[in-house]
PDB file of C-alpha atoms in Angstrom:
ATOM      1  CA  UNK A   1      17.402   2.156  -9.875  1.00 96.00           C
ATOM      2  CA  UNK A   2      14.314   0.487  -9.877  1.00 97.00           C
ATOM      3  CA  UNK A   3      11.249   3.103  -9.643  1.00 98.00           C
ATOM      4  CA  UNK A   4       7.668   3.814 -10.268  1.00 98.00           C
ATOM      5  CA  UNK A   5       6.731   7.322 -11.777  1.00 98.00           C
ATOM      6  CA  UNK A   6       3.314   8.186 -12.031  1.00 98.00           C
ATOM      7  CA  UNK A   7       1.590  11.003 -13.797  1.00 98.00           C
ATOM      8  CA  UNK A   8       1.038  14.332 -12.748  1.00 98.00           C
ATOM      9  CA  UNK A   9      -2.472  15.373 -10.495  1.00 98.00           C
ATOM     10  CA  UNK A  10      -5.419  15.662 -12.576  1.00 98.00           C
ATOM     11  CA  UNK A  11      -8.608  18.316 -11.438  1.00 98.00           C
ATOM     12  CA  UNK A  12     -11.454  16.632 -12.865  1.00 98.00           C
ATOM     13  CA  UNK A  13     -15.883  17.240 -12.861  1.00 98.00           C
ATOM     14  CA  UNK A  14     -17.862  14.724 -12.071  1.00 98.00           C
ATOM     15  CA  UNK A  15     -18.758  12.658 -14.741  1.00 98.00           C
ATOM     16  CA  UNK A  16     -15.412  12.565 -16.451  1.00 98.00           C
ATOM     17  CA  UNK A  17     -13.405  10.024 -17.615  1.00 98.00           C
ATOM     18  CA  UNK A  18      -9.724   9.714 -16.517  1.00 98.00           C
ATOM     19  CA  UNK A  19      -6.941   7.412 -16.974  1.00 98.00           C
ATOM     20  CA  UNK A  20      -3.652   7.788 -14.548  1.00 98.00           C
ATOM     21  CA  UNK A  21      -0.116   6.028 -15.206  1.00 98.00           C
ATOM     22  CA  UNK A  22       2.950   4.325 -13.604  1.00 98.00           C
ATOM     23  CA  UNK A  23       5.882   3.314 -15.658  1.00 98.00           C
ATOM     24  CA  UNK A  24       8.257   1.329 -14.467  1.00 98.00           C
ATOM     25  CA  UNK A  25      11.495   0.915 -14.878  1.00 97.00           C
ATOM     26  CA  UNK A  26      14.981  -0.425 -13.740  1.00 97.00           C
ATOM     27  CA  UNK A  27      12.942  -3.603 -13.617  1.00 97.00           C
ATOM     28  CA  UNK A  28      11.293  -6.461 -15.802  1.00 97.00           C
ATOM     29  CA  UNK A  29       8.240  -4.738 -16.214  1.00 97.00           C
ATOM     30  CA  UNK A  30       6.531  -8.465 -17.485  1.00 96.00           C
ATOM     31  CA  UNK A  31       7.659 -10.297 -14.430  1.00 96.00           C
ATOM     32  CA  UNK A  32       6.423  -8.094 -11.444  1.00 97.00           C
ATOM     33  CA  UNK A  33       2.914  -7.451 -10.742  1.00 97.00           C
ATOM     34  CA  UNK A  34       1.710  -3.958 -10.049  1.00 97.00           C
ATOM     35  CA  UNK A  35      -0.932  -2.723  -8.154  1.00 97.00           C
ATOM     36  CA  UNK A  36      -2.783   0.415  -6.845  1.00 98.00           C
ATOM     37  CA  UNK A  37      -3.579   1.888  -3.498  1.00 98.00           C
ATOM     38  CA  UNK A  38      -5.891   4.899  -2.625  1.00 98.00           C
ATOM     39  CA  UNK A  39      -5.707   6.825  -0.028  1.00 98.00           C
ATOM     40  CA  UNK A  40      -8.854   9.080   0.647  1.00 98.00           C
ATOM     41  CA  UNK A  41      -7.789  12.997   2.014  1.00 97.00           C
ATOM     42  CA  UNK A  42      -6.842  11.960   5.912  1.00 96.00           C
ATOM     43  CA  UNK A  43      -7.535   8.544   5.477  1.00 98.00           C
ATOM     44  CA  UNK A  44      -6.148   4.848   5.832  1.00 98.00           C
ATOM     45  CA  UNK A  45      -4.995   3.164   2.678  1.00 98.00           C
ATOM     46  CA  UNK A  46      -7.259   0.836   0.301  1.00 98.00           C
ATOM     47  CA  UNK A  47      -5.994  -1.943  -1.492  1.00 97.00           C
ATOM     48  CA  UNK A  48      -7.666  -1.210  -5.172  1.00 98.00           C
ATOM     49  CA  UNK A  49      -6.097  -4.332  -7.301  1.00 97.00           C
ATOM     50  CA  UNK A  50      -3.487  -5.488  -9.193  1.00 97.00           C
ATOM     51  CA  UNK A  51      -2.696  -6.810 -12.587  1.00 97.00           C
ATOM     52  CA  UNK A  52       0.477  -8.821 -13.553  1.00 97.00           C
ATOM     53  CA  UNK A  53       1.976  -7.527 -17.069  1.00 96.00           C
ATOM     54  CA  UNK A  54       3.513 -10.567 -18.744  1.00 93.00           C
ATOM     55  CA  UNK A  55      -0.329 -11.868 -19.216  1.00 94.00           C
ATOM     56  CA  UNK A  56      -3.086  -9.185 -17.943  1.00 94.00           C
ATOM     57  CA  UNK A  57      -4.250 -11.381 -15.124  1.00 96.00           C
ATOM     58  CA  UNK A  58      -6.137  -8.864 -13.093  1.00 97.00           C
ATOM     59  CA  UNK A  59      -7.546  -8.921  -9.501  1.00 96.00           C
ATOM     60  CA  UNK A  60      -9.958  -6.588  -7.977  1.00 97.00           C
ATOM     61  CA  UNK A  61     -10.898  -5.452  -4.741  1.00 97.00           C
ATOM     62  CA  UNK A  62     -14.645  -5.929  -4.472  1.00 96.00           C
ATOM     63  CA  UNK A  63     -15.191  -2.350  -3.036  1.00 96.00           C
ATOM     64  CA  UNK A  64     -13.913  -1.074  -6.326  1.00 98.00           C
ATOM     65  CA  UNK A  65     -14.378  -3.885  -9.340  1.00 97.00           C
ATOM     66  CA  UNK A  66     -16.755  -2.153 -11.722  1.00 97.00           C
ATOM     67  CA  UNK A  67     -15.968   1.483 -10.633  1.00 97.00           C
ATOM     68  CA  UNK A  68     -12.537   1.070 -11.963  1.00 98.00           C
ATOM     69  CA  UNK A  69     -10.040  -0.447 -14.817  1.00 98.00           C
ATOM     70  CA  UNK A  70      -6.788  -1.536 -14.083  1.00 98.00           C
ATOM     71  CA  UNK A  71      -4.524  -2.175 -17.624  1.00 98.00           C
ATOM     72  CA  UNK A  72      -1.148  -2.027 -18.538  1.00 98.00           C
ATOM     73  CA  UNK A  73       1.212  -1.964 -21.811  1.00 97.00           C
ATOM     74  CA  UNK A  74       3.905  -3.646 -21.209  1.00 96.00           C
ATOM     75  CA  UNK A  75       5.236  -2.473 -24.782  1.00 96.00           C
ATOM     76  CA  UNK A  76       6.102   1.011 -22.884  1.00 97.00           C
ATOM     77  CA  UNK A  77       6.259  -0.609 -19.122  1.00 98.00           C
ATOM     78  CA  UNK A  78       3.588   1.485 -17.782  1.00 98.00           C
ATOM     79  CA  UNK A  79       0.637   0.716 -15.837  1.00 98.00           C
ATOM     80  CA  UNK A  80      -3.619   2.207 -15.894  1.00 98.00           C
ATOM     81  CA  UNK A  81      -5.655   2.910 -13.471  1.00 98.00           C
ATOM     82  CA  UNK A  82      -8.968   4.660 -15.244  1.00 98.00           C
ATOM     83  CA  UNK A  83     -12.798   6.007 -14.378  1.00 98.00           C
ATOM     84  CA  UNK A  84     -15.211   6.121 -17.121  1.00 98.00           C
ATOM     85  CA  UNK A  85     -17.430   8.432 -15.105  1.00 98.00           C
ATOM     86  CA  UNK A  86     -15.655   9.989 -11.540  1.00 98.00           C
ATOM     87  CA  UNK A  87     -17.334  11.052  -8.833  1.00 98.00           C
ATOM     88  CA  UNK A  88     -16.566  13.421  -6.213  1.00 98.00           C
ATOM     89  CA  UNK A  89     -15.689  10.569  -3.953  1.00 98.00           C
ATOM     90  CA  UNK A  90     -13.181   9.413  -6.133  1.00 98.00           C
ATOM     91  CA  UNK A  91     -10.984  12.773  -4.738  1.00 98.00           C
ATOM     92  CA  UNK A  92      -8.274  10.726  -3.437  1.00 98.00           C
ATOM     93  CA  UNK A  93      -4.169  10.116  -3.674  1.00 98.00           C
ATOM     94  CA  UNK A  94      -3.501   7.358  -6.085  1.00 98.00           C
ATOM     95  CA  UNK A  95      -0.680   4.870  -5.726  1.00 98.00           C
ATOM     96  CA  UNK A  96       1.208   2.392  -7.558  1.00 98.00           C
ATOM     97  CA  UNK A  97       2.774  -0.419  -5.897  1.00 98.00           C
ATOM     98  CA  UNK A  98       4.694  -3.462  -6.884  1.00 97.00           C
ATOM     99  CA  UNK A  99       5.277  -6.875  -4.907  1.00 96.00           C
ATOM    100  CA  UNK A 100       8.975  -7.597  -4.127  1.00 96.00           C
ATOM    101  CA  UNK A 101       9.163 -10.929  -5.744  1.00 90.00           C
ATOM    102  CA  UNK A 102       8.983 -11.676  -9.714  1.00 90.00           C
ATOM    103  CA  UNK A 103       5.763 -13.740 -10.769  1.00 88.00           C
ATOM    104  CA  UNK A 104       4.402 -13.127  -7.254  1.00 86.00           C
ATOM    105  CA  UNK A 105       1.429 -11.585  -5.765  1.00 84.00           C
ATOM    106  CA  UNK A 106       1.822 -12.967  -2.238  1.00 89.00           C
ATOM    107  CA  UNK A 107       4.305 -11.061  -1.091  1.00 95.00           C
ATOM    108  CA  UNK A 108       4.457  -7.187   0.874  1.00 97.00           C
ATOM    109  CA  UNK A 109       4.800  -3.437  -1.520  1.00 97.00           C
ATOM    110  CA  UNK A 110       8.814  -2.616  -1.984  1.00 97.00           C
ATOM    111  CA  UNK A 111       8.005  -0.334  -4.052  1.00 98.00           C
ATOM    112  CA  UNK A 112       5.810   2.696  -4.240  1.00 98.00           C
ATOM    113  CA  UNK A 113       5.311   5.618  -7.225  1.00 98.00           C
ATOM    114  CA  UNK A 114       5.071   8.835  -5.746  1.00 98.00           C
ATOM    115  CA  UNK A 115       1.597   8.959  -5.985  1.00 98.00           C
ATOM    116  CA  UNK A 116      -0.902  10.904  -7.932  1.00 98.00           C
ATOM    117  CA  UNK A 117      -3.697  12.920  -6.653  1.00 98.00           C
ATOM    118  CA  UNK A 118      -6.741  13.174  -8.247  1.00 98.00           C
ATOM    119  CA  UNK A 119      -9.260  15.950  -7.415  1.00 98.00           C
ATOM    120  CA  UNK A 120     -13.101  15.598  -8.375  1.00 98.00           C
ATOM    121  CA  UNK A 121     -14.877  18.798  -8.133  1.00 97.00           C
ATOM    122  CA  UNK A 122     -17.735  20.893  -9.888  1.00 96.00           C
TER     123      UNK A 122
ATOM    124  CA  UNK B   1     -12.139 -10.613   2.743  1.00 90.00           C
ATOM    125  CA  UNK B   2      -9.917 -10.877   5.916  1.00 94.00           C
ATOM    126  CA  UNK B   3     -10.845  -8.015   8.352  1.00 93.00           C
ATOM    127  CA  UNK B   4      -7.816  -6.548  10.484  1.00 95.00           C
ATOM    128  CA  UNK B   5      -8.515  -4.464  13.327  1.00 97.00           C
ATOM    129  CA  UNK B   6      -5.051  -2.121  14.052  1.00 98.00           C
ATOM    130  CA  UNK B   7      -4.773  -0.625  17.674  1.00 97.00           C
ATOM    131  CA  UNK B   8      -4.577   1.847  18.738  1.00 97.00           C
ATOM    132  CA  UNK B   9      -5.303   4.815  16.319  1.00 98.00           C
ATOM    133  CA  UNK B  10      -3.050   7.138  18.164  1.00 98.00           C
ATOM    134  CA  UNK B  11      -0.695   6.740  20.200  1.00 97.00           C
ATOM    135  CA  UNK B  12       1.023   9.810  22.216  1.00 96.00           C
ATOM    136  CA  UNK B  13       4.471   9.166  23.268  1.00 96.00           C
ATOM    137  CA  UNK B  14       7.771  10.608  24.042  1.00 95.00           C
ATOM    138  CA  UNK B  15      11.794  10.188  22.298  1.00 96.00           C
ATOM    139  CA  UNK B  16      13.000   7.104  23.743  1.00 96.00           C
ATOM    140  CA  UNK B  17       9.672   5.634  25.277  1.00 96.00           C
ATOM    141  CA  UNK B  18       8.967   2.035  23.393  1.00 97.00           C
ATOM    142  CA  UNK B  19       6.254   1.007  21.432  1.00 97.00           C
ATOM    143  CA  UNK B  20       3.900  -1.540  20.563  1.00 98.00           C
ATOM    144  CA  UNK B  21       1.297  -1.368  17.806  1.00 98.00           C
ATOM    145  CA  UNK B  22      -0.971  -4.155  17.450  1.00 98.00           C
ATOM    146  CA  UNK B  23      -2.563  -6.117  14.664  1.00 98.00           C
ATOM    147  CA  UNK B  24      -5.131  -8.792  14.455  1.00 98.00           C
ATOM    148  CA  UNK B  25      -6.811 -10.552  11.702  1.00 97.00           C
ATOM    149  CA  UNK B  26     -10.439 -11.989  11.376  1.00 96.00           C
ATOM    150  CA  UNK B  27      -8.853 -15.528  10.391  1.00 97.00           C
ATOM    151  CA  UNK B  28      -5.044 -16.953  10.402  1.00 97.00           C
ATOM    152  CA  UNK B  29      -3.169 -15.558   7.661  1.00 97.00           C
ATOM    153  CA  UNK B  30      -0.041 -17.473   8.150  1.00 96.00           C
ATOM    154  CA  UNK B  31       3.033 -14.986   8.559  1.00 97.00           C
ATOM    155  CA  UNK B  32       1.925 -13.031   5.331  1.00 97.00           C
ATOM    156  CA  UNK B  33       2.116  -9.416   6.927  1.00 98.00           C
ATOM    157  CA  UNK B  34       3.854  -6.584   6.616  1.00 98.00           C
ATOM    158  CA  UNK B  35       4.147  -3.090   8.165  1.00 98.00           C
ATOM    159  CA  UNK B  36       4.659   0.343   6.716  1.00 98.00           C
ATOM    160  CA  UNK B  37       5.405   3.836   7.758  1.00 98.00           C
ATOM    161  CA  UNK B  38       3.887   6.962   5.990  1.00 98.00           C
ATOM    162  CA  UNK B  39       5.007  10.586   6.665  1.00 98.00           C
ATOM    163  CA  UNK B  40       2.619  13.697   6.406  1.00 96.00           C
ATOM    164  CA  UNK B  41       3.077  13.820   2.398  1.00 96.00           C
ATOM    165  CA  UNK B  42       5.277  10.942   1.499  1.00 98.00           C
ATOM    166  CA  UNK B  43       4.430   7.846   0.266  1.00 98.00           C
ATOM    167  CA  UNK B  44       4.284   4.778   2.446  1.00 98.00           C
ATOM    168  CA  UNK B  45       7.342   2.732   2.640  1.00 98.00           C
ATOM    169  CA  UNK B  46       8.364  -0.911   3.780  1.00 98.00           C
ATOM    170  CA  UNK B  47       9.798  -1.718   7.161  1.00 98.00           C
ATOM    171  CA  UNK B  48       8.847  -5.377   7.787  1.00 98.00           C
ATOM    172  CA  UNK B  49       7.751  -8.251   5.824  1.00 98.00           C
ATOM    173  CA  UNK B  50       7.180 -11.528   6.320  1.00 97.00           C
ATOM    174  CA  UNK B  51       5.679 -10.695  10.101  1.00 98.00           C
ATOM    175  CA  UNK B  52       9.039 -10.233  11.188  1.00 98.00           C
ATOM    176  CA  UNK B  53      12.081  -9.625   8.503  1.00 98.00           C
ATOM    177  CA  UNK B  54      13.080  -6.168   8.262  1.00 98.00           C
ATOM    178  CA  UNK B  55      13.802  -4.602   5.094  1.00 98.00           C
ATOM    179  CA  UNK B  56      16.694  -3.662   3.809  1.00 97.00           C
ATOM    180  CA  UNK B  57      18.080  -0.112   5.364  1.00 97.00           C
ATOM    181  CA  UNK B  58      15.407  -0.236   8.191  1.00 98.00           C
ATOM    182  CA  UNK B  59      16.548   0.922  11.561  1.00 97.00           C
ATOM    183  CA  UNK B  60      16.959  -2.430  13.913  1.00 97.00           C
ATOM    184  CA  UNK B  61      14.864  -0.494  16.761  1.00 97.00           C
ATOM    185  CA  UNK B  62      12.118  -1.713  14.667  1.00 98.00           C
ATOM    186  CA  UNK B  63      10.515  -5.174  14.742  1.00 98.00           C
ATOM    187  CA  UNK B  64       8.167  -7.262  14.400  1.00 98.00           C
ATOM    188  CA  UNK B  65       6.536 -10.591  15.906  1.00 98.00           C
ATOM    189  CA  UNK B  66       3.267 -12.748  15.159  1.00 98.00           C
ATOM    190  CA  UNK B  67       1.713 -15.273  13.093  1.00 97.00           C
ATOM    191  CA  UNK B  68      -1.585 -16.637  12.682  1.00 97.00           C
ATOM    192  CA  UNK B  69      -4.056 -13.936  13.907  1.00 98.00           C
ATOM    193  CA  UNK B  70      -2.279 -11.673  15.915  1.00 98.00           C
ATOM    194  CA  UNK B  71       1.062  -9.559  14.870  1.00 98.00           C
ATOM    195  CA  UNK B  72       2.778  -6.803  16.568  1.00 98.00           C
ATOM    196  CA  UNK B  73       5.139  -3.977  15.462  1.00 98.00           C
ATOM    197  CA  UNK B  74       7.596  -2.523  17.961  1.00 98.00           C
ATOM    198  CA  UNK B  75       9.747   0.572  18.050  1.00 97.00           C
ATOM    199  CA  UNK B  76      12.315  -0.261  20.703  1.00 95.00           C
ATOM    200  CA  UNK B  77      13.296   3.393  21.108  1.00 94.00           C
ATOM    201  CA  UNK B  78      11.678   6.081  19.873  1.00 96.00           C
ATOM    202  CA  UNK B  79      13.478   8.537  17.082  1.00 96.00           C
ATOM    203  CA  UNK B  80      12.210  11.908  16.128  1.00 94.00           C
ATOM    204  CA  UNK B  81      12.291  10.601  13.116  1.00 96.00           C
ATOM    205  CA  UNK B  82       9.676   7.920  13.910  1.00 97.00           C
ATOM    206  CA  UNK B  83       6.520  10.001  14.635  1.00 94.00           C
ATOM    207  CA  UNK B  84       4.552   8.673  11.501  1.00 97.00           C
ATOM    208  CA  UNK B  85       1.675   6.917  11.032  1.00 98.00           C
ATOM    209  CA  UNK B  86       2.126   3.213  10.489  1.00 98.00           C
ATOM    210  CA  UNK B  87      -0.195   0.408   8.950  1.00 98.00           C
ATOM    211  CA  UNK B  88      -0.116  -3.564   8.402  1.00 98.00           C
ATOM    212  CA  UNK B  89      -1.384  -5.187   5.569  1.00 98.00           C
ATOM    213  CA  UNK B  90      -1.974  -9.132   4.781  1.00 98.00           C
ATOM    214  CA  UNK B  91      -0.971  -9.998   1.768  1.00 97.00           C
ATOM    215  CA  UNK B  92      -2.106 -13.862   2.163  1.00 96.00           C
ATOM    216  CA  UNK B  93      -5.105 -13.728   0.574  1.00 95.00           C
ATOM    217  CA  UNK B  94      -7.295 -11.663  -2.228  1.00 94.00           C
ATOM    218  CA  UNK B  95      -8.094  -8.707  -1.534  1.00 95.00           C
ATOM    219  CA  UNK B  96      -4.907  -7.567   0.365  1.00 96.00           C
ATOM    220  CA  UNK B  97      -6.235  -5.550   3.016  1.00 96.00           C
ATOM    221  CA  UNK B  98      -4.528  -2.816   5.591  1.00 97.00           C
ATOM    222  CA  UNK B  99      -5.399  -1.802   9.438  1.00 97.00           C
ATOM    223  CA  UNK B 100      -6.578   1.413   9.884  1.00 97.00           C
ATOM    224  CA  UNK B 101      -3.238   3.054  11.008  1.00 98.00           C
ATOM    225  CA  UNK B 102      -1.967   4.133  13.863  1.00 98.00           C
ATOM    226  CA  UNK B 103      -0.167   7.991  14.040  1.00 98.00           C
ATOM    227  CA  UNK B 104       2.598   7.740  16.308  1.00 97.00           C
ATOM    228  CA  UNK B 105       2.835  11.539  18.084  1.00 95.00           C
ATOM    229  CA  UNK B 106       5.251  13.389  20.035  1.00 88.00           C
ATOM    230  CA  UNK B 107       3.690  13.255  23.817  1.00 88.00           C
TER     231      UNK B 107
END
């Protein structure tokens, strides 16, 4: 079965650092990009970015390059999503996402991790 | 960025009744959209792609029509198991970008 798992929900101060995960599997990891999704408490969803595995090729949404790193190790099939310093408007639902097509990016989400929230508070 | 402006935001209606959510994009985009469903909770999941190819296990009371700027989904006959809130998303050019949403509720 092919699936995205993410990582548990994280309570975090402002100021932080965090890094949240997706590992995939039932797939080749290498040949599917992945992406990420927020989706801000009662809110619409935001496209974030999306890296491709097999070579780190990473694109950004300019609402959030520089306020976030997308990586991945594709020696353990997981993907990163990561804050150096969060904010209390970072307090959102995180999602993994991943195109339906090998070695494309223009194609629609197929397949979602269960999503992990993230909660920014002092 | 292409902007997409998804109508209406809510939209009250009753088991059985049809429906028709609209979405339009800033510039032509092709037939690179698709349209999701998200329950109070859940994570989203595919129903269309491609403007108009349903997915794989998708009820066929759903579907879709469009290309270029202006796309529509339609629920032919409304399920209980519809009442959601649904979203489209272009995926022709960087960054992807999704409508607003639009919460489908019982009338």
């Amino acid at each position: 079965e092919v699936q995205l798992v993410q990582s548990g929900a994280e309570v975090k101060k402002p100021g932080e650092s965090l890094k949240i995960s997706c590992k995939g599997s039932g797939y080749s990891f290498t040949s599917y990009w992945i992406g990420w999704v927020r989706q801000m408490p009662g809110k619409g969803l935001e496209w974030m970015g999306i890296i491709y595995p097999g070579d780190s090729d990473t694109r950004y949404s300019p609402s959030f390059q520089g306020q976030v790193t997308i990586s991945a190790d594709k020696s353990i099939s997981t993907a990163y999503l990561q804050w150096s310093s969060l904010k209390a408007s970072d307090t959102a639902m995180y999602y993994c996402v991943r195109p339906q097509s090998q070695y494309s990016n223009h194609d629609a989400f197929d397949i979602w991790g269960q999503g992990t929230m993230v909660t920014v508070s002092s | 960025a292409i902007w997409m402006t998804q109508s209406p935001s809510l939209l009250s209606a009753s088991t059985g009744d049809r429906v028709t959510i609209s979405c339009r994009m800033s510039q032509g985009i092709s037939s690179y959209l698709a349209w999701y469903q998200q329950k109070p909770g859940k994570a989203p999941e595919l129903l269309i792609y491609a403007a108009s190819t349903l997915q794989s296990g998708v009820p066929s009371r759903f579907s879709g029509s469009g290309s270029g700027t202006d796309f529509t989904l339609t629920i032919s006959c409304l399920q209980s198991e519809d009442f959601a809130t649904y979203y489209c998303q272009q995926y022709y050019s960087f960054p992807r970008t999704f409508g607003q949403g639009t919460k489908v509720e019982i009338k």
